[in-house]
Coordinates of C-alpha atoms and ligand atoms in Angstrom, one line a residue:
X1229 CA 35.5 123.6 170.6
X1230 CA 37.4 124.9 167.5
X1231 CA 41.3 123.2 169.8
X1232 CA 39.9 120.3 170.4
X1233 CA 38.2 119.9 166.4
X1234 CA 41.3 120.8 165.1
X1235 CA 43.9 118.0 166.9
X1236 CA 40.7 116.0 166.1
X1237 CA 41.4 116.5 162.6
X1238 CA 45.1 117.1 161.9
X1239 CA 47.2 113.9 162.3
X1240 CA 51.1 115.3 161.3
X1241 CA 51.9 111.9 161.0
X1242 CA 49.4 111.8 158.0
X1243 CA 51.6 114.5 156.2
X1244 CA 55.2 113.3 157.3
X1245 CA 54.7 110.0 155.7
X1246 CA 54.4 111.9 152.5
X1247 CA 57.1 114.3 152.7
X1248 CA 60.6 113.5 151.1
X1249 CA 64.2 114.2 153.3
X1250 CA 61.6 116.6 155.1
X1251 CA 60.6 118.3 152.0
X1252 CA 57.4 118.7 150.0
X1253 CA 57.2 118.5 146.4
X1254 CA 56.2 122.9 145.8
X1255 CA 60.0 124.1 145.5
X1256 CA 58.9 127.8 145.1
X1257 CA 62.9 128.9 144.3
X1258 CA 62.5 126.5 141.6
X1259 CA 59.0 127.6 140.2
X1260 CA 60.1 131.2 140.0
X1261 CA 63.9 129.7 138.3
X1262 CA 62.0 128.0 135.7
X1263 CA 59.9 130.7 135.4
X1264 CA 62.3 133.0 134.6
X1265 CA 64.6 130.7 132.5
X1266 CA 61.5 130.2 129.7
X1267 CA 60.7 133.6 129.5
X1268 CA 61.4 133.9 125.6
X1269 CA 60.2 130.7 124.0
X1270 CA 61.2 130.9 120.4
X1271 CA 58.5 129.6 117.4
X1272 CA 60.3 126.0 116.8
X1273 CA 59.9 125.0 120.4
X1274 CA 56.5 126.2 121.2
X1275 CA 55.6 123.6 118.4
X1276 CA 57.4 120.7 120.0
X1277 CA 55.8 121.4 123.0
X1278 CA 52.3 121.1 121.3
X1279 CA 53.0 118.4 119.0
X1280 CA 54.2 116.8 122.9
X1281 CA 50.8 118.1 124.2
X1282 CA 48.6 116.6 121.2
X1283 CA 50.1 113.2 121.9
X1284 CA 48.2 113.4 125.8
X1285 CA 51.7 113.5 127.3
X1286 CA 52.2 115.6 130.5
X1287 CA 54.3 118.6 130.0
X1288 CA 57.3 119.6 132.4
X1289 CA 57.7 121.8 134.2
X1290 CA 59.8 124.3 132.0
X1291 CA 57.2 123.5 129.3
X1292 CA 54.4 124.8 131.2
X1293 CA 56.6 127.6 131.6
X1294 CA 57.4 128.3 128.4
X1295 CA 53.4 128.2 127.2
X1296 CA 52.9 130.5 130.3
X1297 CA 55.1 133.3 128.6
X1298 CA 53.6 132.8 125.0
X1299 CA 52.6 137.2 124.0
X1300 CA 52.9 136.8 119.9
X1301 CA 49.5 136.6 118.5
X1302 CA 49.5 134.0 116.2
X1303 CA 51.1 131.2 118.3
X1304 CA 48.5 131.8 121.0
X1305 CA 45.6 131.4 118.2
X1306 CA 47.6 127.8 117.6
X1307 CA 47.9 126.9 121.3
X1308 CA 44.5 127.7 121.5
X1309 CA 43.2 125.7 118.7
X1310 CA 45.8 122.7 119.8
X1311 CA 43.8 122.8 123.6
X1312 CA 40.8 122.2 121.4
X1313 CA 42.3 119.3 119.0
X1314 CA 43.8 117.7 122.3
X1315 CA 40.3 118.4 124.2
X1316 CA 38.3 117.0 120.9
X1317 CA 41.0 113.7 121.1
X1318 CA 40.6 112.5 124.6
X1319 CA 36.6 114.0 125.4
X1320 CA 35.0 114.4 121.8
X1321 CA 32.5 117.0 121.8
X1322 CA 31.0 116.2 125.2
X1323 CA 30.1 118.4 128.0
X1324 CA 29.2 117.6 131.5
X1325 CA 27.0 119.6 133.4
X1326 CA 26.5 119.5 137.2
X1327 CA 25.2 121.8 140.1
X1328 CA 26.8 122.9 143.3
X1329 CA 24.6 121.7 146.2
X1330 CA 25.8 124.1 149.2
X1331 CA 25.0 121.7 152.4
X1332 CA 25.9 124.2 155.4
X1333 CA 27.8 127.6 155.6
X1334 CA 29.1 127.2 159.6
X1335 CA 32.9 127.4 159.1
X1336 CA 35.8 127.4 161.5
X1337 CA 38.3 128.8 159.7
X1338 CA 38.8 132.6 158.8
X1339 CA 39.6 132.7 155.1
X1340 CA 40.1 136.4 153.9
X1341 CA 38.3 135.8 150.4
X1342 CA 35.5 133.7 151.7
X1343 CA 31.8 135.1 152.8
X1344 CA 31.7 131.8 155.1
X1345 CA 34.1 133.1 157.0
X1346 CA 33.8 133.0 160.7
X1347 CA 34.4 136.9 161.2
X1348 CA 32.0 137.4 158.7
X1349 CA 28.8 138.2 161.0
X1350 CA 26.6 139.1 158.3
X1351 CA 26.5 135.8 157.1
X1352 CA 22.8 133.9 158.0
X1353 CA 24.4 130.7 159.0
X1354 CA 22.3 127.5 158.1
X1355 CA 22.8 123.5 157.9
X1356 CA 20.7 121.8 155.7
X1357 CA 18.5 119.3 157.9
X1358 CA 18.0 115.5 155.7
X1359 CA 14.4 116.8 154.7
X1360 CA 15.7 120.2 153.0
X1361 CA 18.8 118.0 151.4
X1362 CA 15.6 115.7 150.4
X1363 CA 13.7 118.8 148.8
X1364 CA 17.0 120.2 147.6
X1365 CA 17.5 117.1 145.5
X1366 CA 14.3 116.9 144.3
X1367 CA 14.6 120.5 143.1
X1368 CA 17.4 120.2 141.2
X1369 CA 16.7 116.4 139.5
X1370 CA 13.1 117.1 139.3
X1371 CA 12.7 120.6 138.1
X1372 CA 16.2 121.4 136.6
X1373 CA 16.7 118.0 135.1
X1374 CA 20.6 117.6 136.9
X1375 CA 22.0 113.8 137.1
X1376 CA 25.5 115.1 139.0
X1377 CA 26.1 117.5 142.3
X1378 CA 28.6 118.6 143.8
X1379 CA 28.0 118.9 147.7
X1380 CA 29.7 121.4 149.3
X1381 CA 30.9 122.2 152.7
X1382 CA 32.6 124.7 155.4
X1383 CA 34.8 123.3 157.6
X1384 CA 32.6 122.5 161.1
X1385 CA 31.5 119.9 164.1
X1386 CA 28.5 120.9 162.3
X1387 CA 29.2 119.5 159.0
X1388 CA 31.6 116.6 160.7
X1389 CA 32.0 113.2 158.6
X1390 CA 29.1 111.6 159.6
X1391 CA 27.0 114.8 158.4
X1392 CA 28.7 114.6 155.2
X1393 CA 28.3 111.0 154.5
X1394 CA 24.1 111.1 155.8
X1395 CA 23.6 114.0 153.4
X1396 CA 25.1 112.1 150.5
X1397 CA 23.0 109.1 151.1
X1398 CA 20.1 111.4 151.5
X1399 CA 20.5 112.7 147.9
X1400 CA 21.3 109.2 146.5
X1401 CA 17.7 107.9 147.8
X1402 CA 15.6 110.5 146.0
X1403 CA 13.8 110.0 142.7
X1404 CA 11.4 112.2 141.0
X1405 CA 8.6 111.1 138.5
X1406 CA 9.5 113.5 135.1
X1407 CA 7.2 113.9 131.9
X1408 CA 9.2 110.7 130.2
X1409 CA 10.1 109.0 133.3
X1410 CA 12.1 109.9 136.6
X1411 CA 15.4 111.6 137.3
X1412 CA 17.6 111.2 140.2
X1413 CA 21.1 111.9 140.8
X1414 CA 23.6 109.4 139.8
X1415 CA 26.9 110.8 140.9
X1416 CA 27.8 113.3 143.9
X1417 CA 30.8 114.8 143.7
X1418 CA 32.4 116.6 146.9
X1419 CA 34.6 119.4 147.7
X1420 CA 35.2 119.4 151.6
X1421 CA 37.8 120.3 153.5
X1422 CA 40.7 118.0 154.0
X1423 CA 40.2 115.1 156.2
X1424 CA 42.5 112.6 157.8
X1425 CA 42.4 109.0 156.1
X1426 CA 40.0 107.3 158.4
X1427 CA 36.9 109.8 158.0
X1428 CA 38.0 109.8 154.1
X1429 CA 37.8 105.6 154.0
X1430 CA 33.8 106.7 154.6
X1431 CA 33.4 108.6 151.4
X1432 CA 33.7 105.4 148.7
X1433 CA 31.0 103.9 151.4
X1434 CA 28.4 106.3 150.3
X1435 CA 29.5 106.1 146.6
X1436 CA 31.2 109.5 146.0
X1437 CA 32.6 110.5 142.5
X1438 CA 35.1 113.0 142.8
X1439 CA 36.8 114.1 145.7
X1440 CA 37.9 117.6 145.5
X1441 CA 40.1 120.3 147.2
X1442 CA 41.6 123.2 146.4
X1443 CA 45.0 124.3 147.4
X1444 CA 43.9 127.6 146.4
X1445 CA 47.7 129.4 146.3
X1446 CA 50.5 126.9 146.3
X1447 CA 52.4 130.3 147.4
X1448 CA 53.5 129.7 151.0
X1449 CA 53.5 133.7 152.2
X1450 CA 50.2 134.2 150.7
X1451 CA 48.6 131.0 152.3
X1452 CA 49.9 132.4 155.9
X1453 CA 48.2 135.6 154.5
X1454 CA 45.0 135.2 153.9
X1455 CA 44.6 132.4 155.8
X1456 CA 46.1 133.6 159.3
X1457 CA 47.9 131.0 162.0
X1458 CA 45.9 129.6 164.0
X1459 CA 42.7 128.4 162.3
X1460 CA 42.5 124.5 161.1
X1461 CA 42.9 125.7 157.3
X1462 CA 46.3 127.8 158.6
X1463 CA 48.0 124.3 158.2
X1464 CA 49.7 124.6 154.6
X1465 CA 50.7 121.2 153.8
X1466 CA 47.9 119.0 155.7
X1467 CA 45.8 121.0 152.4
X1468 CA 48.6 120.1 150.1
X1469 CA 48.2 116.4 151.2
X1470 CA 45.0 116.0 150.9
X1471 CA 44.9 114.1 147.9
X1472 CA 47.9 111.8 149.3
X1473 CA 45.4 110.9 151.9
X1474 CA 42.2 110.5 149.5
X1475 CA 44.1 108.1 147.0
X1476 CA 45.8 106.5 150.2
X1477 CA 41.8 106.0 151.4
X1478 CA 40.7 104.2 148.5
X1479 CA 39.2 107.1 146.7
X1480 CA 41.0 107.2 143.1
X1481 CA 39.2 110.1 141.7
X1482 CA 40.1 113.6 143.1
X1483 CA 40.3 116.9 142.3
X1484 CA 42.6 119.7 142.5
X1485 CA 42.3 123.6 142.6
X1486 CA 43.6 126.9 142.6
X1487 CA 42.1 129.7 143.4
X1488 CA 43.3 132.7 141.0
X1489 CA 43.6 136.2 142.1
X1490 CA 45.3 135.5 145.5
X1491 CA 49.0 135.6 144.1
X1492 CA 50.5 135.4 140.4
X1493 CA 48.6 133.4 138.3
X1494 CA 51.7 131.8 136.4
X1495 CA 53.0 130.7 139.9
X1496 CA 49.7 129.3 141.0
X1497 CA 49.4 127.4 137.2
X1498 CA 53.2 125.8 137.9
X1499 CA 52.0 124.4 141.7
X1500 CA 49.0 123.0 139.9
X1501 CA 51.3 121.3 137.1
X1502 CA 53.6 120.1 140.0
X1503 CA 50.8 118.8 141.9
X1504 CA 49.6 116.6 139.0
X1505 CA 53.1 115.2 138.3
X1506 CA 53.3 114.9 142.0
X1507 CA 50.1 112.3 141.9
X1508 CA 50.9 111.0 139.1
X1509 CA 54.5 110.0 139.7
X1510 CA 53.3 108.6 143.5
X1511 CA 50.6 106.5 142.6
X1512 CA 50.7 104.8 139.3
X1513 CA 50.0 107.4 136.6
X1514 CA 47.1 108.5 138.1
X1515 CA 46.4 112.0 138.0
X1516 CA 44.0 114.3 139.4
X1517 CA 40.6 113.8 137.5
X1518 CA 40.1 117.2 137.6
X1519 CA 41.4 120.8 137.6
X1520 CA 39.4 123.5 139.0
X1521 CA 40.2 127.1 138.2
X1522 CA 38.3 129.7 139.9
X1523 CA 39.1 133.3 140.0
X1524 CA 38.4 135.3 143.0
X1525 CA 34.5 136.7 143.0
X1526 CA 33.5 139.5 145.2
X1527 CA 32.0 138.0 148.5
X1528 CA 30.4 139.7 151.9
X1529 CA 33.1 141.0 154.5
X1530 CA 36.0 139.4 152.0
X1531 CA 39.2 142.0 152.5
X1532 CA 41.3 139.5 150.0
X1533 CA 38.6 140.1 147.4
X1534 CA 39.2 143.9 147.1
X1535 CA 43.0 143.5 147.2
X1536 CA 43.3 144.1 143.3
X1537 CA 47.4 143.4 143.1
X1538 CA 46.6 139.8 141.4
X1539 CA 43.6 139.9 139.9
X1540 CA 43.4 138.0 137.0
X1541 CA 42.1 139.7 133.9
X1542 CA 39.8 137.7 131.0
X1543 CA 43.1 137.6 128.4
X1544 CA 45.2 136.4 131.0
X1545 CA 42.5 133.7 132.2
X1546 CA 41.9 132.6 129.3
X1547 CA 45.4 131.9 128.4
X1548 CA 46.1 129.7 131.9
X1549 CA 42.9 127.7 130.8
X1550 CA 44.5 126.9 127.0
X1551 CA 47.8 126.0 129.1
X1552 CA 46.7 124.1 131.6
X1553 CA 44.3 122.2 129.0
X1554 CA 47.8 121.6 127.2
X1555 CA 50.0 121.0 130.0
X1556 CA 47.8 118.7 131.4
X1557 CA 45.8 116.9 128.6
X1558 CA 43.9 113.8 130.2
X1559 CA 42.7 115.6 133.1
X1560 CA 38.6 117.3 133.2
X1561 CA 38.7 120.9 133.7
X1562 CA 35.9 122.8 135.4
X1563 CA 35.0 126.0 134.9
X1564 CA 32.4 127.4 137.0
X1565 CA 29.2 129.9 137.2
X1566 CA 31.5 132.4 138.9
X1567 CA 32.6 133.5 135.6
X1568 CA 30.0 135.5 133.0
X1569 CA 28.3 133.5 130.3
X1570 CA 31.1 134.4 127.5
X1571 CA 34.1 133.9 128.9
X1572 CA 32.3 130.2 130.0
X1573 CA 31.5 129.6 126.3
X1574 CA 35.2 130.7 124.9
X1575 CA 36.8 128.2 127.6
X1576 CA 34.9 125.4 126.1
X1577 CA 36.7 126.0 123.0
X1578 CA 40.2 125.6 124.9
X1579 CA 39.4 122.6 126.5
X1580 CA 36.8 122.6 129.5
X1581 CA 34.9 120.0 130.4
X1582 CA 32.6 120.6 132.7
X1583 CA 30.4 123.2 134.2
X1584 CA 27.4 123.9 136.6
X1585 CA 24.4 125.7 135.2
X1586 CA 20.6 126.6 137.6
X1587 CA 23.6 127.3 140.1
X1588 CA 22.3 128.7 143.3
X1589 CA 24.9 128.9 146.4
X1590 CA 22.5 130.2 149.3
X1591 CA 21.9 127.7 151.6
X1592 CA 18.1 126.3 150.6
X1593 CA 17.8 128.4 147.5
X1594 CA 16.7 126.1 145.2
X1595 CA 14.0 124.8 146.9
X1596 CA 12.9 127.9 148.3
X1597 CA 11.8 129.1 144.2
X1598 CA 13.8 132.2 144.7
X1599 CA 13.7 133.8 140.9
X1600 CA 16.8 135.8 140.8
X1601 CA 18.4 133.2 143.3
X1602 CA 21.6 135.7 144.3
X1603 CA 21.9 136.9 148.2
X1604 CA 24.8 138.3 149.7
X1605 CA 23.8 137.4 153.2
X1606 CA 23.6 134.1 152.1
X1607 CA 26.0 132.8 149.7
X1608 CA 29.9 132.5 149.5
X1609 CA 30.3 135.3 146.6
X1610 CA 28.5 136.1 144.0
X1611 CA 27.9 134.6 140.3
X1612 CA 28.8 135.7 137.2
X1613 CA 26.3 133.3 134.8
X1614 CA 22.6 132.3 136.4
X1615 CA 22.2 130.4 133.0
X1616 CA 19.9 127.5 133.4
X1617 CA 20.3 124.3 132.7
X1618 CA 17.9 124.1 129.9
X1619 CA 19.6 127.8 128.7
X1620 CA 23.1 126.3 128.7
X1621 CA 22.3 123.4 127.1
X1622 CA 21.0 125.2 123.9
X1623 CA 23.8 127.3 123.8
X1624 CA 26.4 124.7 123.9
X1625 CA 24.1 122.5 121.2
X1626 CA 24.6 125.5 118.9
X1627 CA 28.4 125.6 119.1
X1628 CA 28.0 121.7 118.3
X1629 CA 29.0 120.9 122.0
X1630 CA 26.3 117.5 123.2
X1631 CA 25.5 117.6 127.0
X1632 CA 26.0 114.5 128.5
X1633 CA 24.4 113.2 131.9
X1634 CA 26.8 109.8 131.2
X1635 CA 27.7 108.7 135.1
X1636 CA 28.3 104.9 134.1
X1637 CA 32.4 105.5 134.8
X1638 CA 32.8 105.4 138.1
X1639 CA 29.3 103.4 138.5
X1640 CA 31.1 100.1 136.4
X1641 CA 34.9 101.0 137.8
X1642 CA 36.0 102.8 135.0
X1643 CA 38.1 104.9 137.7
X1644 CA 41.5 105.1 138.5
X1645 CA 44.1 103.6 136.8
X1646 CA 41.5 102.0 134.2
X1647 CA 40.3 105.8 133.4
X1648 CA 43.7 107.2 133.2
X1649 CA 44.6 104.7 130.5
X1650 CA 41.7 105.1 128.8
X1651 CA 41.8 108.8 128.9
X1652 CA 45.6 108.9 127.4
X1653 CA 44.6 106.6 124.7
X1654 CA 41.9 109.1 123.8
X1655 CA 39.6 105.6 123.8
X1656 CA 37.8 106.9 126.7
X1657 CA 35.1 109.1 124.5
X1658 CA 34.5 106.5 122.5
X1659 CA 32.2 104.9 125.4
X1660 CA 31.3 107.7 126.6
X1661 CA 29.8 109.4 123.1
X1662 CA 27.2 106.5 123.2
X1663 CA 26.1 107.2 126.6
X1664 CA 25.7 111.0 126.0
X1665 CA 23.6 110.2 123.4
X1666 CA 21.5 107.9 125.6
X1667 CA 21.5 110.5 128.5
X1668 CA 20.9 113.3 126.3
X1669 CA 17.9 111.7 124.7
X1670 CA 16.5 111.4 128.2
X1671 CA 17.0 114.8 129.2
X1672 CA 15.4 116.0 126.3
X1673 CA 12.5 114.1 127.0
X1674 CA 12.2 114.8 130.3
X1675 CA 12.9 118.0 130.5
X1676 CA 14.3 120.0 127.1
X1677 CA 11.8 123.5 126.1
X1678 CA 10.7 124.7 122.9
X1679 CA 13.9 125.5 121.4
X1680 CA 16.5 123.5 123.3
X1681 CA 14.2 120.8 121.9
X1682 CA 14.0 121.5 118.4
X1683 CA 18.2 122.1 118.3
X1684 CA 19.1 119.4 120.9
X1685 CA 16.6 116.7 118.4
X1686 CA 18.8 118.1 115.5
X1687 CA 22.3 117.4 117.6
X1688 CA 20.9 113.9 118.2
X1689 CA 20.1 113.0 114.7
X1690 CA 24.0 114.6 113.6
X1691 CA 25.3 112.4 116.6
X1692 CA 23.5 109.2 115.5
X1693 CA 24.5 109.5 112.4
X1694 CA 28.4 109.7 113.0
X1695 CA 28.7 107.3 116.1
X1696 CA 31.5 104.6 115.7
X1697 CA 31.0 101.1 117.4
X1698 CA 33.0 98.3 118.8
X1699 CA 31.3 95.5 116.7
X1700 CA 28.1 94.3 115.6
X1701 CA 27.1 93.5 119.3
X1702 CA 27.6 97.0 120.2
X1703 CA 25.5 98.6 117.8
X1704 CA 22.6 96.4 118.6
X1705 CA 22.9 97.1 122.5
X1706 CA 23.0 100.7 121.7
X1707 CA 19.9 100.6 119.3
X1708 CA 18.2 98.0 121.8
X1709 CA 19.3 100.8 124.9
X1710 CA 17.9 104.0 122.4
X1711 CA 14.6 102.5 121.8
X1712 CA 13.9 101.5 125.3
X1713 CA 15.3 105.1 126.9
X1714 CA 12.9 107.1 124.1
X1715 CA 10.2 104.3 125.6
X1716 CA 10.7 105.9 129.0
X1717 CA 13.5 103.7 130.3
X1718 CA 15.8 105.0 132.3
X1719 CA 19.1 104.5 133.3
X1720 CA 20.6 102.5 130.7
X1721 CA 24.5 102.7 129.7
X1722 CA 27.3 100.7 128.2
Ligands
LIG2612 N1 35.3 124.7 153.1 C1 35.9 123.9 152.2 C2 37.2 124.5 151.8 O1 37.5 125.6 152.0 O2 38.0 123.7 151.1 C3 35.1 123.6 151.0 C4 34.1 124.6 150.5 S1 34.7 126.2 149.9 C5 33.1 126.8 150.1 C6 34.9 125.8 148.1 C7 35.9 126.7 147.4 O3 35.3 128.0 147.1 C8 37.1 127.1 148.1 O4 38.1 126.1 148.0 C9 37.6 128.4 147.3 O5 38.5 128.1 146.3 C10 36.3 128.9 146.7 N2 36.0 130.3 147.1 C11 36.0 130.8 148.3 N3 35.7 132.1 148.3 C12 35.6 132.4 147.0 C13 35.4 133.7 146.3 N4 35.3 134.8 146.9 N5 35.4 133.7 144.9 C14 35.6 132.5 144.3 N6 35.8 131.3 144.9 C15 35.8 131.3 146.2
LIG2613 FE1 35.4 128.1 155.3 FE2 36.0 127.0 153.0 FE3 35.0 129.5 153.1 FE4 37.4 129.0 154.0 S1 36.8 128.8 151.9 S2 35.9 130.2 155.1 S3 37.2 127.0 154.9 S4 34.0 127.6 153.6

């Protein structure tokens, strides 16, 4: 089954097309050159590379690399307070919270840091049938008050395209009555494995937001590694491709990944940075969406997760999420439950965007009102931060940070090339600051406790007070959309 799945799904001609005089765009000789030629960065260019980085340009290559090698104290407090200015310029103060929906657990492939792993026979496997992904959704919009999943997916005839596409209609067609009105999810993100461009073309058909996948080590030797010969994901470049194919398939918001702890976390930033400029340079400026950082968590029957040669440690994380923030300035960045609640919290305040909260990964768990939610047996690895949503929220209202549930982008074509601009021009948050107010006035509503309510009502009436408009005609839709959403309206955005 798994020879005939895989020439089902590979199609070389679908990464030859891409390649250039046989080549593809991670040079690792070069990475590990301009590594080693920006090893000393003196004071004066550090600066220019910042004041580059506050104007939301893309950095090079031997920029990145320069940032990468940054040890003096003082000028990594002022890169980390410049991924902050640039973050504050093109998002504002918004964050963007989401949960990870985990649909089914069969996987082909044999991935050494993965507790999905086929060789891994201590893993319960399970597909969601359309009624759990029903009460799955209703779960998570109903009782944790979430607007945005993610779906996720092994690699499997049992999770093929048309599984994928059914489950995402499924959650788009549920709606829960709430205590001010109803909830349902607005936008589902994915993160699948890659697919050739015809089962792609299906994904804009059900409405997807972002498309992701993760490379996760643009270090050749280390993807043979861990990720052995002969299985589908053995294939290097049809991952590297991936997002050649998505863009190629009409879908113009993806998302790219490395997985941190496999190999040197300064290589694995540069094929992140090269894979950016790579997008960006083949179709049109636009860049990947978002960046995804993960570091390697301990999973069930994982050998790559006890290999402790590049494991990442909190210092050094933090500093790859200030300079990829910097390096790459109009792109989101998610940070995920994986890591403990503090580290989450400091990487706000170097530029993340977006993170999951009420996360559960075992297949079914949220609907199956499992308290402490974590089960080896079950789920890919374990989680650092079971912070709920209504917990993360506060928190993030106390560092001045408003949650917003604002899915109107790719709902009015605000995708693409139009959000690219938008994003470099830093006029992006602009829009979007009115609709977190909206959303987040909803949320409170319909679901905010005791003190999440009392400090998210104080946010709101700071927020309110400082909003900027785009003419009279704007300020009246917005008070028109404010007084109808705290009426129990639902839904509205500009
Ligand atoms: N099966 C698809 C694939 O491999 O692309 C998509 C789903 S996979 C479950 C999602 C991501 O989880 C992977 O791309 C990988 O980066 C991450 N992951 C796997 N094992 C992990 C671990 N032990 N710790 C942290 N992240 C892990
Ligand atoms: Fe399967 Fe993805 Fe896990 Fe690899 S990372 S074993 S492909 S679910």
């Amino acid at each position: 089954m798994t020879s005939t799945f895989k020439s089902d799904i590979i199609r070389p001609d679908e990464i030859e097309r891409y390649l250039e005089d046989g080549a593809d765009f991670i040079d690792e000789d070069l990475i590990h050159r301009t590594l080693a030629e920006n090893r000393r960065p003196d004071r004066a260019r550090v600066h220019d590379i910042l004041a580059k980085s506050k104007n939301i340009e893309t950095l090079t290559p031997a920029e990145t690399a320069a940032l990468l090698h940054v040890d003096d104290l003082d000028l990594l407090e002022e890169m980390r307070a410049a991924a902050l200015e640039v973050k504050l310029k093109v998002y504002d103060n918004r964050i963007v919270t989401f949960a990870p929906l985990y649909m089914s657990n069969h996987c082909v492939n044999n991935c050494a840091y993965c507790g999905f792993r086929s060789e891994n026979t201590g893993m319960e496997r399970r597909k969601l049938s359309m009624e759990e992904v029903a009460a799955e959704t209703r779960a998570l919009t109903g009782t944790h008050g979430h607007k945005r999943l993610i779906v996720v997916y092994g690699e499997h005839p049992e999770s093929d395209i048309d599984y994928i596409t059914e489950s995402i209609d499924t959650v788009y067609r549920q709606s829960v009555e709430t205590r001010g009105g109803h909830s349902c999810i607005r936008r589902v993100n994915v993160n699948a494995a890659p697919m050739p461009i015809d089962h792609l073309r299906r994904l804009p058909e059900v409405g997807i937001g972002t498309f992701q996948v993760f490379q996760e080590t643009y270090h050749r030797e280390t993807y043979r590694r861990v990720h052995g010969s002969h299985h589908l994901k053995s294939d290097y470049r049809w991952r590297l491709y991936a997002m050649h194919r998505a863009m190629e398939a009409g879908i113009d918001d993806v998302g790219i990944g490395a997985l941190f702890g496999l190999y040197d976390w300064r290589f694995e930033v540069m094929g992140l940075l090269h894979h950016a400029r790579e997008l960006e340079r083949r179709f049109d400026g636009i860049g990947p969406h978002t960046i995804s950082f993960p570091r390697l968590e301990p999973a069930q029957n994982a050998p790559a997760t006890t290999d402790t040669r590049y494991r990442v440690g909190d210092a050094d994380f933090l500093k790859l999420v200030t300079v990829l923030r910097l390096a790459v300035p109009y792109t989101g960045m998610i940070c995920t439950a994986r890591e403990p609640a503090a580290i989450r919290d400091e990487t706000v305040h170097r530029g993340v965007t977006q993170m999951d909260a009420s996360t559960r990964i075992g297949i079914g768990a949220y609907s199956a009102d499992e308290k402490d939610g974590q089960h080896e047996e079950r789920q890919q690895f374990m989680l650092g931060d079971t912070r709920s949503l209504d917990e993360l929220i506060r928190d993030m209202a106390r560092q001045g940070f408003i949650t917003s549930f604002c899915t109107a982008g790719y709902r009015i074509g605000r995708t693409g090339e139009r959000i690219m601009h938008l994003l470099r021009s830093c006029k992006e948050g602009h829009f979007c600051k009115l609709n977190a107010v909206l959303t987040f006035r909803e949320w409170l509503d319909d679901f905010g406790t005791g003190e999440t309510r009392r400090i998210g009502e104080e946010l709101i009436r700071s927020e309110l007070g400082s909003l900027a408009f785009n003419g009279k005609a704007q300020r009246r839709q917005f008070d028109d959309y404010y007084r109808r959403t705290s009426a129990g309206e639902r839904d509205l955005y500009i």
